[in-house]
Amino acid sequence: FASTASDSWQLVPDESGRLRLINTNPYDIPERESEVEPLFTPETDVIFRLFTRRNPAHGQVLQWNNPASVQNSNFVASHPTRFTIHGWNGGETSGLHANIRQNYLAVGDFNVIAVDWGAGAQTANYIAARNRVASVGDIISRMVNTLVSASGTSRNNIYLIGHSLGAHAAGNAGKLQNGQLNTIVGLDPAGPLFSLSDSDIMAPRDAQYTEAIFTNAGLLGFDLPLSDANFYPNGGRSQPGCGIDVSGNCAHSRAHELYAESVSTNIGFRATRCASHGEVVAGQCTPTGNANMGGQPSNQGRGVNGMFIVSTNGNSPFAQVDNTNWHLVPDSDGRLHLVNTNPYSLPDDSIVPNFVPEQDLIFRLFTRANPTTPQVLEFGNAGSITASNFNPAHPTRFTIHGWNSNGNDGMNTNIRDRYLSIGDYNVISVDWSAGAVNPNYIAARNAVGPAGSALASFIDQLVAAGASTDNMYVIGFSLGAHVAGNAGKGQNGRVNTVIALDPAGPLFSLGQPDAVSPADGRYVEMIMTNGGLLGSSTPMGQSTFTPNGGRTQPGCGTDIAGGCAHGRAPAYYAESITSSVPFRATRCASMQEVVEGNCTPSGPDANMGGEPSNYGRGVTGVYFLTTNDGAPFARG
């Protein structure tokens, strides 16, 4: 079959939650995909519907090039005006229009104008829709001009409120108004194919006051500050009450739900100002003030700026009545979660039904005598060990896969082949697919402890056959990293080395008894490549290596879902086993420095991965290094 750049294609949900397959590589977009579709003409296709207390449910159409349409409507120049702007694949019936409108009309006399650019947004071609935000903003700006000239209303009374792509359309309208509008609110501004250097991205100077509310930052929403004030409810990446929310759609939509409630709530979303965006990402906020998120009126004129975190309830009403009973706790992927003051506990989901680790784990042995055809070692059957090619005098290396995978996946075979190319090793692939292959991530996540405990018992059987934990490594990827940690715990930290390859982040928190930790082996090394999305962003080893900053990886393109960056951890480790060029890393003073991209060298350099490991070399702390964007990755 012909080769395709499959890593350029990603599933992205539109604002209705429907998954769309799109090409997200802005440097490799076929001409037919990047062209704006000719059927969308903003001057005629963007529809403005006015709602007031006199017509709260049935909109009156206003025309940007027809002043009489304004003069003959229920528009009142002295009343505040609020525009609402939907995102990709949205339109007249988008949820944010009705929700925000109803809350405004519940508290006073407003001109609420729903901007319907569905003729340009309702397309399977995300790139075409993304490229229309500037032209939509232009028509909104013209509509503002018509309102001002036809009625005498003031720009100081006008807010633009946009969700996702609509946030950038609002920003473009503000730009064309030379920043004269009172307020622009960006509700989880769209992230895919936007960068800070783009001329059509929402920006702080687009209005007298700009505010962004981030609820799915780094997936569907933009990840970096875009406004005067930037609010990150529950850490800004995932939202309580959304469950696993793999597509991010629930969290993405939460932005307009929170804003709508803020308009009419008597409680308010009181937020804490943090010293930096890096603190928000790391979940370590140094309080430097307070402000309300959203609200009516906005924060314009109150000197509100910077980065803020705020906790919410998991369901409507989202504003918290009594914040003293709840607080934000960062889980091990760096996301802030709203939890009770009781210790963090997982949902009461059972372990995978019928998963009995002692029976279901499969241990496949590979040696130089059988490099590709495994011998199965059976739990509780010493004869299967003695009758195999297992040599207790040779070093033993366990490889452990992650969620929805098995013992035959690429991570296992790649690392196995590397070891057997350089020496005599017992390489044992641990297949716990009976527990890992499950659409219920929570159930698979809850199986890491039992799987690790069973592996620890199997290690005892190898020791009884003459092997030593002195020359054993346990190497796990994603959820498998936590299985490795639990095996180390079951061995009371006697295993020589535990390697945690981008340990899974979702539903793992600091201090949880079944998360990989520094005490799980004599030496525990973590390699972080997608911290904060699929992987943990909190150091979990004695040493933690953060290639290219540990969050995204060069050569992965847009990588919306994080799968490419996540998979780089085992790729880097496999290469480190045989490479004559080391992955040389600089020790930083703290993880915070890595997050902020400002590493102060604070000790001897060290190599990431490698054979043998760093055990006994005094390697501890957080390390930064860069890699090439394709194999070979090591740069020395």
XYZ file of C-alpha atoms in Angstrom:
636
model
C 0.000 0.000 0.000
C 1.092 3.585 -0.527
C 2.571 5.280 2.512
C 0.585 8.128 4.047
C 1.478 10.722 6.652
C -0.979 9.228 9.114
C 0.350 11.304 11.993
C -0.988 14.413 10.207
C -4.557 13.153 10.566
C -6.427 13.416 13.838
C -9.936 12.840 15.127
C -11.298 16.156 16.362
C -14.821 16.565 17.741
C -16.898 19.490 16.544
C -18.993 21.482 18.986
C -21.754 18.862 18.766
C -19.346 16.128 19.834
C -19.148 14.450 16.416
C -15.660 13.144 15.659
C -14.137 14.413 12.421
C -10.977 13.143 10.723
C -8.864 16.140 9.731
C -5.386 16.841 8.429
C -3.770 19.042 11.080
C -0.369 19.557 9.478
C -0.391 23.193 8.312
C 2.764 22.557 6.284
C 1.360 19.622 4.336
C -2.170 20.575 3.429
C -3.267 19.497 -0.043
C -4.305 22.547 -2.044
C -7.873 21.326 -2.327
C -8.156 21.169 1.471
C -6.662 24.560 2.261
C -8.824 26.463 -0.198
C -11.761 28.354 1.286
C -14.881 26.718 -0.057
C -16.464 29.005 -2.683
C -20.020 28.570 -1.374
C -19.313 30.705 1.729
C -19.712 34.436 1.147
C -19.537 36.198 4.531
C -21.295 39.351 3.290
C -24.452 37.372 2.558
C -24.081 34.150 4.543
C -23.466 35.439 8.075
C -26.829 35.970 9.784
C -27.359 38.282 12.782
C -30.421 37.517 14.925
C -31.479 40.008 17.576
C -33.164 38.900 20.808
C -34.493 41.238 23.510
C -36.951 40.965 26.378
C -39.656 41.875 23.849
C -38.671 38.928 21.611
C -36.744 36.520 23.840
C -37.267 33.397 21.714
C -37.740 34.565 18.124
C -34.890 36.488 16.594
C -35.171 39.515 14.336
C -32.688 39.462 11.465
C -30.352 42.453 11.286
C -28.401 43.162 8.120
C -24.969 44.715 8.264
C -25.600 46.674 5.052
C -29.169 47.740 5.877
C -29.465 50.386 8.630
C -33.268 50.205 8.404
C -33.153 46.598 9.652
C -31.731 47.978 12.892
C -34.045 50.983 13.102
C -37.148 48.846 12.534
C -36.191 46.206 15.117
C -36.406 45.984 18.898
C -32.786 47.137 19.183
C -32.465 49.853 21.847
C -29.314 51.951 21.617
C -29.164 52.672 25.341
C -29.253 48.983 26.274
C -26.014 46.972 26.478
C -25.326 44.798 23.428
C -23.940 41.275 23.558
C -22.882 39.257 20.502
C -22.597 35.446 20.814
C -20.504 33.577 18.227
C -20.438 29.798 17.768
C -17.588 27.505 16.693
C -16.891 24.769 14.147
C -19.970 22.994 12.750
C -22.182 25.239 14.843
C -25.028 27.431 13.665
C -28.345 28.941 14.650
C -29.127 26.196 17.176
C -25.715 26.098 18.895
C -26.166 25.716 22.635
C -24.154 28.753 23.653
C -26.585 31.150 21.892
C -29.684 30.198 23.869
C -27.896 29.583 27.150
C -26.030 32.883 27.271
C -29.016 34.814 25.858
C -31.422 33.470 28.466
C -29.100 34.379 31.310
C -28.642 37.940 30.033
C -32.347 38.519 29.488
C -33.046 37.120 32.939
C -31.056 39.917 34.594
C -31.869 42.968 32.490
C -32.590 44.719 29.209
C -29.973 43.650 26.680
C -29.653 43.493 22.929
C -28.403 39.929 22.449
C -27.271 39.222 18.891
C -26.584 35.631 17.867
C -24.030 35.457 15.054
C -24.798 32.527 12.767
C -21.914 31.734 10.417
C -23.035 28.142 9.967
C -22.673 28.414 6.182
C -18.934 28.657 6.779
C -18.611 26.592 9.950
C -20.704 23.577 8.995
C -18.079 21.766 6.957
C -16.109 18.581 7.415
C -13.056 20.593 6.363
C -11.856 22.075 9.662
C -9.050 23.926 7.931
C -11.485 25.808 5.706
C -13.582 26.772 8.747
C -10.476 27.803 10.670
C -9.378 30.031 7.784
C -12.707 31.891 7.858
C -12.439 33.425 11.320
C -10.926 36.629 9.927
C -13.639 37.140 7.299
C -16.362 36.373 9.858
C -14.751 38.886 12.192
C -14.790 41.437 9.395
C -18.562 41.088 8.904
C -19.163 41.307 12.663
C -17.124 44.512 12.713
C -19.249 45.907 9.873
C -22.382 44.995 11.819
C -21.030 46.908 14.808
C -20.408 49.924 12.602
C -23.983 49.748 11.340
C -25.369 49.562 14.868
C -23.378 52.613 15.867
C -24.282 54.669 12.793
C -27.951 53.615 12.622
C -28.818 53.900 16.312
C -26.143 55.943 18.020
C -25.231 53.130 20.404
C -21.795 53.224 22.005
C -18.983 50.781 21.401
C -18.385 51.019 25.132
C -21.632 49.071 25.628
C -20.706 46.179 23.336
C -19.301 42.767 24.277
C -18.312 40.026 21.818
C -18.500 36.504 23.275
C -17.147 33.680 21.138
C -16.648 29.972 21.689
C -13.838 27.920 20.114
C -13.337 29.219 16.541
C -15.889 31.879 17.445
C -13.456 33.283 20.009
C -10.972 34.039 17.242
C -13.735 35.511 15.071
C -14.544 37.815 17.993
C -10.898 38.766 18.265
C -10.709 39.616 14.575
C -13.784 41.831 14.861
C -12.142 43.572 17.788
C -8.966 44.145 15.809
C -10.941 45.862 13.047
C -12.595 48.017 15.727
C -9.115 49.079 16.820
C -9.707 47.685 20.291
C -12.515 50.168 21.032
C -15.150 47.605 22.087
C -15.680 47.279 25.821
C -15.071 43.534 26.245
C -14.253 40.401 24.282
C -14.649 37.031 25.976
C -12.992 33.982 24.411
C -14.604 30.758 25.601
C -11.976 28.001 25.279
C -10.513 29.538 22.102
C -9.823 26.879 19.471
C -6.322 25.417 19.585
C -5.746 23.279 16.450
C -3.827 25.201 13.755
C -3.513 28.391 15.814
C -0.244 29.785 17.125
C 0.609 33.013 18.950
C 2.274 34.422 15.847
C -0.881 34.142 13.722
C -2.432 37.463 12.716
C -5.970 36.090 13.076
C -5.679 34.687 16.615
C -7.471 36.307 19.558
C -5.142 38.725 21.349
C -5.095 40.983 24.443
C -5.456 44.267 22.546
C -8.580 43.268 20.642
C -10.785 45.208 23.109
C -10.552 47.498 26.117
C -10.696 44.298 28.189
C -10.205 40.755 26.928
C -10.868 37.600 28.909
C -10.274 33.954 28.023
C -11.772 30.998 29.854
C -9.788 27.790 29.263
C -11.567 24.498 29.926
C -9.903 22.046 27.504
C -6.520 23.694 26.986
C -4.040 21.654 25.010
C -6.610 19.439 23.260
C -9.510 21.286 21.614
C -8.696 24.623 23.238
C -5.585 26.773 22.947
C -2.996 26.093 25.651
C -1.361 29.489 26.230
C -2.667 32.826 27.577
C -4.407 34.950 24.931
C -6.028 37.775 26.884
C -5.633 40.419 29.546
C -7.129 37.947 32.030
C -6.878 34.195 31.556
C -9.028 31.919 33.709
C -8.333 28.194 34.093
C -11.304 26.489 35.796
C -10.150 23.309 37.517
C -6.727 23.742 35.925
C -8.125 24.454 32.487
C -7.525 21.054 30.871
C -10.250 18.681 32.084
C -13.461 19.377 33.987
C -15.204 17.643 36.898
C -18.385 15.869 35.908
C -17.054 15.099 32.414
C -15.831 11.595 33.216
C -13.029 10.255 31.027
C -14.012 12.671 28.192
C -11.491 11.209 25.725
C -12.538 13.580 22.925
C -12.507 16.626 25.220
C -15.891 17.803 23.975
C -17.530 17.952 27.401
C -14.716 20.052 28.838
C -14.609 22.257 25.708
C -18.330 23.047 25.983
C -18.060 23.702 29.706
C -16.556 27.138 28.944
C -19.804 28.606 27.606
C -21.825 26.877 30.322
C -19.675 28.478 33.014
C -19.859 31.880 31.348
C -23.631 31.720 30.924
C -24.062 30.936 34.600
C -21.657 33.708 35.593
C -23.955 36.289 34.005
C -26.813 35.647 36.435
C -25.338 33.865 39.480
C -25.347 35.588 42.845
C -22.417 33.474 44.001
C -19.771 34.322 41.436
C -16.777 32.324 40.213
C -14.143 33.728 42.557
C -10.703 32.946 41.178
C -7.177 33.070 42.560
C -4.473 34.895 40.632
C -1.279 32.863 40.117
C 2.225 34.191 39.601
C 2.614 32.644 36.141
C 1.128 30.354 33.525
C 3.795 27.812 34.458
C 2.331 27.653 37.954
C -1.116 26.906 36.538
C 0.282 24.092 34.399
C 2.248 22.647 37.316
C -0.717 22.936 39.683
C 1.308 25.031 42.124
C -0.360 28.435 42.371
C 1.227 31.179 44.457
C -1.774 33.425 45.301
C -1.246 36.997 44.134
C -4.810 38.336 44.179
C -8.423 37.496 43.326
C -11.008 38.294 40.660
C -14.315 36.998 39.364
C -14.421 34.962 36.179
C -16.992 36.153 33.652
C -19.899 37.986 35.202
C -22.051 40.971 34.344
C -20.596 43.532 33.993
C -17.160 42.288 33.005
C -13.881 43.124 34.717
C -13.217 46.029 32.346
C -11.691 48.949 34.221
C -10.879 46.907 37.330
C -7.234 46.250 36.530
C -7.771 42.491 36.237
C -4.953 40.769 34.378
C -2.796 37.661 34.535
C -3.509 33.970 35.157
C -6.265 32.697 37.443
C -7.473 29.326 38.689
C -10.962 28.674 39.991
C -12.720 25.548 41.208
C -16.234 24.622 40.127
C -18.829 21.991 40.865
C -19.139 19.032 38.513
C -22.695 19.938 37.486
C -24.948 22.980 37.224
C -24.980 25.162 39.245
C -21.217 25.211 38.747
C -20.384 28.109 41.074
C -19.475 26.820 44.507
C -21.511 27.937 47.478
C -18.911 26.924 50.064
C -15.368 26.710 48.771
C -14.071 25.647 52.177
C -15.296 22.074 51.627
C -13.607 21.654 48.251
C -10.191 22.325 46.828
C -8.088 21.858 43.710
C -5.649 18.972 43.782
C -3.226 18.313 40.914
C -3.233 14.749 39.702
C -0.017 13.263 38.416
C -0.612 14.537 34.875
C -0.604 18.093 36.162
C -4.357 18.663 35.759
C -6.238 20.278 38.617
C -9.252 18.317 39.816
C -12.024 19.402 42.137
C -12.093 17.008 45.078
C -13.558 16.820 48.541
C -11.246 17.540 51.447
C -11.248 13.820 52.109
C -8.274 12.018 50.504
C -8.530 11.650 46.735
C -10.331 8.483 45.828
C -11.079 6.873 42.502
C -14.598 6.134 41.291
C -15.915 2.932 42.767
C -15.426 0.915 39.589
C -14.501 -2.699 40.029
C -11.367 -4.247 38.631
C -11.912 -5.647 35.143
C -14.465 -8.451 35.496
C -12.887 -11.919 35.386
C -9.341 -10.471 35.405
C -7.334 -12.805 37.624
C -3.702 -11.691 37.238
C -2.183 -14.935 38.497
C -4.038 -16.766 35.727
C -4.301 -14.106 33.030
C -0.811 -12.616 32.887
C 1.298 -14.144 30.117
C 5.087 -14.104 30.466
C 6.847 -14.573 27.128
C 10.591 -15.202 27.283
C 12.946 -14.174 24.487
C 16.680 -14.861 24.446
C 19.392 -15.023 21.792
C 18.498 -18.706 21.467
C 14.880 -17.752 20.636
C 14.902 -14.052 19.641
C 11.509 -13.974 17.916
C 9.650 -17.119 18.973
C 8.674 -16.864 22.637
C 8.672 -19.482 25.342
C 5.776 -19.034 27.763
C 6.758 -19.089 31.430
C 3.830 -20.082 33.593
C 2.930 -18.507 36.892
C 3.310 -21.082 39.653
C 5.035 -23.598 37.387
C 8.745 -23.786 38.204
C 9.201 -26.446 35.542
C 8.278 -23.969 32.795
C 11.252 -21.860 33.891
C 13.811 -24.631 34.210
C 12.743 -26.171 30.910
C 13.119 -22.869 29.058
C 16.091 -20.877 27.762
C 15.988 -18.691 30.865
C 19.529 -18.296 32.214
C 19.632 -16.941 35.780
C 23.184 -15.697 35.215
C 22.047 -13.360 32.450
C 20.432 -9.965 33.115
C 16.643 -10.007 32.990
C 14.540 -7.248 31.431
C 10.738 -7.106 31.731
C 8.739 -5.007 29.240
C 5.162 -4.022 30.049
C 2.628 -2.484 27.625
C -0.099 0.059 28.329
C -3.851 0.519 27.927
C -5.607 -1.391 25.136
C -2.389 -3.080 24.052
C -0.767 -6.477 24.473
C 2.557 -8.226 24.789
C 3.175 -8.226 21.046
C 3.027 -4.474 20.509
C 5.857 -2.418 19.055
C 7.172 -1.190 22.378
C 7.905 -4.763 23.501
C 9.461 -5.930 20.254
C 11.585 -2.817 19.730
C 13.125 -2.891 23.197
C 13.564 -6.684 23.017
C 15.386 -6.538 19.703
C 17.726 -3.828 20.971
C 18.713 -5.795 24.062
C 19.309 -9.032 22.188
C 21.461 -7.220 19.623
C 24.029 -6.248 22.268
C 24.226 -9.220 24.605
C 22.763 -12.203 26.373
C 19.572 -11.161 28.133
C 16.419 -12.781 29.377
C 13.785 -10.422 27.898
C 10.342 -11.175 29.266
C 7.305 -9.531 27.711
C 4.542 -9.134 30.291
C 1.150 -9.425 28.618
C -1.633 -8.152 30.879
C -4.054 -7.507 28.008
C -6.810 -9.381 29.852
C -6.885 -6.370 32.148
C -5.633 -3.632 29.825
C -7.804 -4.163 26.760
C -11.033 -2.571 27.897
C -12.948 0.519 26.680
C -13.425 1.340 30.363
C -10.189 3.182 31.109
C -11.031 3.358 34.813
C -11.282 -0.416 35.079
C -7.969 -0.860 33.249
C -6.388 1.810 35.415
C -7.588 0.013 38.537
C -5.948 -3.225 37.356
C -2.369 -1.916 37.529
C -1.990 -2.764 41.220
C -3.109 -6.392 40.966
C -1.108 -6.884 37.752
C 2.020 -5.479 39.403
C 1.551 -7.614 42.485
C 1.288 -10.737 40.339
C 4.480 -9.751 38.510
C 6.251 -9.313 41.842
C 5.234 -12.861 42.804
C 6.514 -14.140 39.479
C 9.850 -12.433 40.152
C 10.007 -14.431 43.393
C 9.678 -17.587 41.297
C 12.582 -16.508 39.080
C 14.682 -15.805 42.165
C 13.830 -19.272 43.454
C 15.198 -20.572 40.137
C 18.513 -18.848 40.793
C 17.987 -15.359 39.351
C 18.903 -12.203 41.275
C 16.976 -8.937 41.529
C 20.412 -7.268 41.310
C 20.336 -7.612 37.530
C 16.606 -7.172 36.872
C 14.999 -4.154 35.220
C 11.243 -3.640 34.956
C 10.352 -1.341 32.042
C 6.781 -0.153 31.612
C 5.022 2.245 29.252
C 1.965 4.384 30.103
C -0.295 2.297 32.386
C 2.460 -0.332 32.193
C 4.775 2.081 33.998
C 2.475 1.889 37.016
C 2.357 -1.909 36.710
C 6.164 -1.802 36.843
C 6.038 0.421 39.910
C 3.659 -1.942 41.666
C 5.936 -4.879 40.873
C 8.768 -2.930 42.460
C 6.646 -2.216 45.510
C 5.868 -5.921 45.782
C 9.623 -6.552 45.811
C 10.122 -3.916 48.515
C 12.286 -1.876 46.177
C 14.856 -4.668 45.679
C 14.690 -4.639 41.861
C 17.778 -2.995 40.412
C 15.971 -0.550 38.091
C 12.440 0.511 37.247
C 12.015 2.511 34.019
C 8.740 4.423 33.740
C 8.137 5.459 30.119
C 5.708 8.417 30.104
C 3.619 6.996 32.970
C -0.122 7.370 32.367
C -1.497 10.566 33.866
C -5.319 10.375 33.871
C -6.683 9.294 37.259
C -3.256 9.017 38.891
C -2.406 11.463 41.665
C 0.600 12.148 43.815
C 0.878 9.727 46.686
C -1.600 7.186 45.374
C -0.422 3.762 46.529
C -0.595 2.203 43.060
C 1.267 4.946 41.174
C 4.935 4.462 40.272
C 7.155 6.189 42.828
C 10.855 6.798 43.593
C 11.051 3.998 46.181
C 9.877 1.242 43.804
C 13.395 0.181 42.857
C 16.996 0.783 43.806
C 16.943 3.211 40.909
C 13.741 4.552 39.347
C 13.889 6.601 36.139
C 10.997 8.403 34.497
C 11.034 9.578 30.877
C 8.331 12.207 30.322
C 7.296 12.927 26.730
C 3.605 13.908 26.877
C 3.274 15.261 30.386
C -0.073 16.872 31.112
C -2.088 15.049 28.457
C -1.628 11.275 28.192
C 1.355 11.146 30.516
C 2.035 12.443 34.005
C 3.548 15.916 34.312
C 4.728 15.323 37.862
C 8.183 13.794 38.483
C 7.656 10.243 39.722
C 11.151 8.764 39.672
C 14.396 9.349 41.490
C 15.398 10.945 38.215
C 12.963 12.417 35.712
C 14.100 13.149 32.153
C 12.059 15.629 30.100
C 13.068 15.394 26.432
C 12.236 18.660 24.645
C 10.442 19.879 27.769
C 8.468 16.691 28.312
C 5.126 17.826 26.879
C 5.353 17.742 23.070
C 7.970 16.233 20.790
C 9.615 17.480 17.584
C 8.537 15.688 14.459
C 5.064 15.001 15.857
C 3.308 17.862 14.096
C 0.146 19.210 15.709
C -0.396 15.906 17.600
C -3.751 16.970 19.043
C -4.375 13.684 20.832
C -0.773 13.366 22.096
C -0.327 9.831 20.785
C 2.869 10.584 18.876
C 4.577 12.344 21.792
C 3.404 9.653 24.215
C 4.905 6.944 22.005
C 8.262 8.698 21.812
C 9.186 7.575 25.343
C 9.631 3.880 24.428
C 11.227 4.902 21.116
C 13.853 7.009 22.907
C 14.508 4.315 25.483
C 14.894 1.556 22.888
C 17.417 3.638 20.961
C 19.345 4.463 24.141
C 20.115 0.762 24.685
C 22.263 0.454 21.564
C 23.152 3.999 20.548
C 26.809 5.037 20.599
C 25.522 8.610 20.815
C 24.036 9.158 24.279
C 20.915 11.089 25.236
C 22.956 13.564 27.285
C 20.818 15.660 29.629
C 21.300 18.733 31.815
C 20.181 18.685 35.435
C 17.773 21.563 36.214
C 17.078 23.176 39.562
C 13.376 22.203 39.486
C 10.513 20.898 37.392
C 9.137 24.432 37.385
C 12.181 25.555 35.431
C 11.514 22.879 32.816
C 7.870 23.963 32.510
C 8.934 27.569 32.027
C 11.674 26.617 29.554
C 14.423 28.088 31.705
C 16.770 25.377 32.974
C 19.527 26.465 35.334
C 22.295 23.817 35.239
C 22.488 22.573 38.813
C 24.647 19.466 38.873
C 26.431 16.911 36.747
C 24.931 15.980 33.403
C 23.535 12.460 33.006
C 22.484 10.096 30.252
C 18.817 9.246 29.778
C 18.110 5.520 29.561
C 21.027 3.434 28.378
C 22.429 0.054 29.269
C 23.342 -0.345 32.045
C 21.079 2.144 33.804
C 22.176 5.005 36.061
C 21.867 2.846 39.177
C 24.674 3.574 41.626
C 25.772 6.782 39.870
C 23.959 9.233 42.108
C 21.638 10.416 39.334
C 18.664 12.227 40.893
C 16.472 15.188 40.082
C 14.963 16.643 36.928
C 16.833 16.697 33.620
C 16.302 18.463 30.310
C 17.552 17.414 26.890
C 16.762 17.918 23.231
C 16.373 15.269 20.535
C 16.223 15.081 16.786
C 12.755 14.999 15.255
C 13.294 11.554 13.732
C 15.384 8.442 14.349
C 18.161 8.447 15.307
C 16.883 10.744 18.042
C 20.004 11.044 20.246
C 22.101 14.196 19.817
C 24.807 13.575 22.410
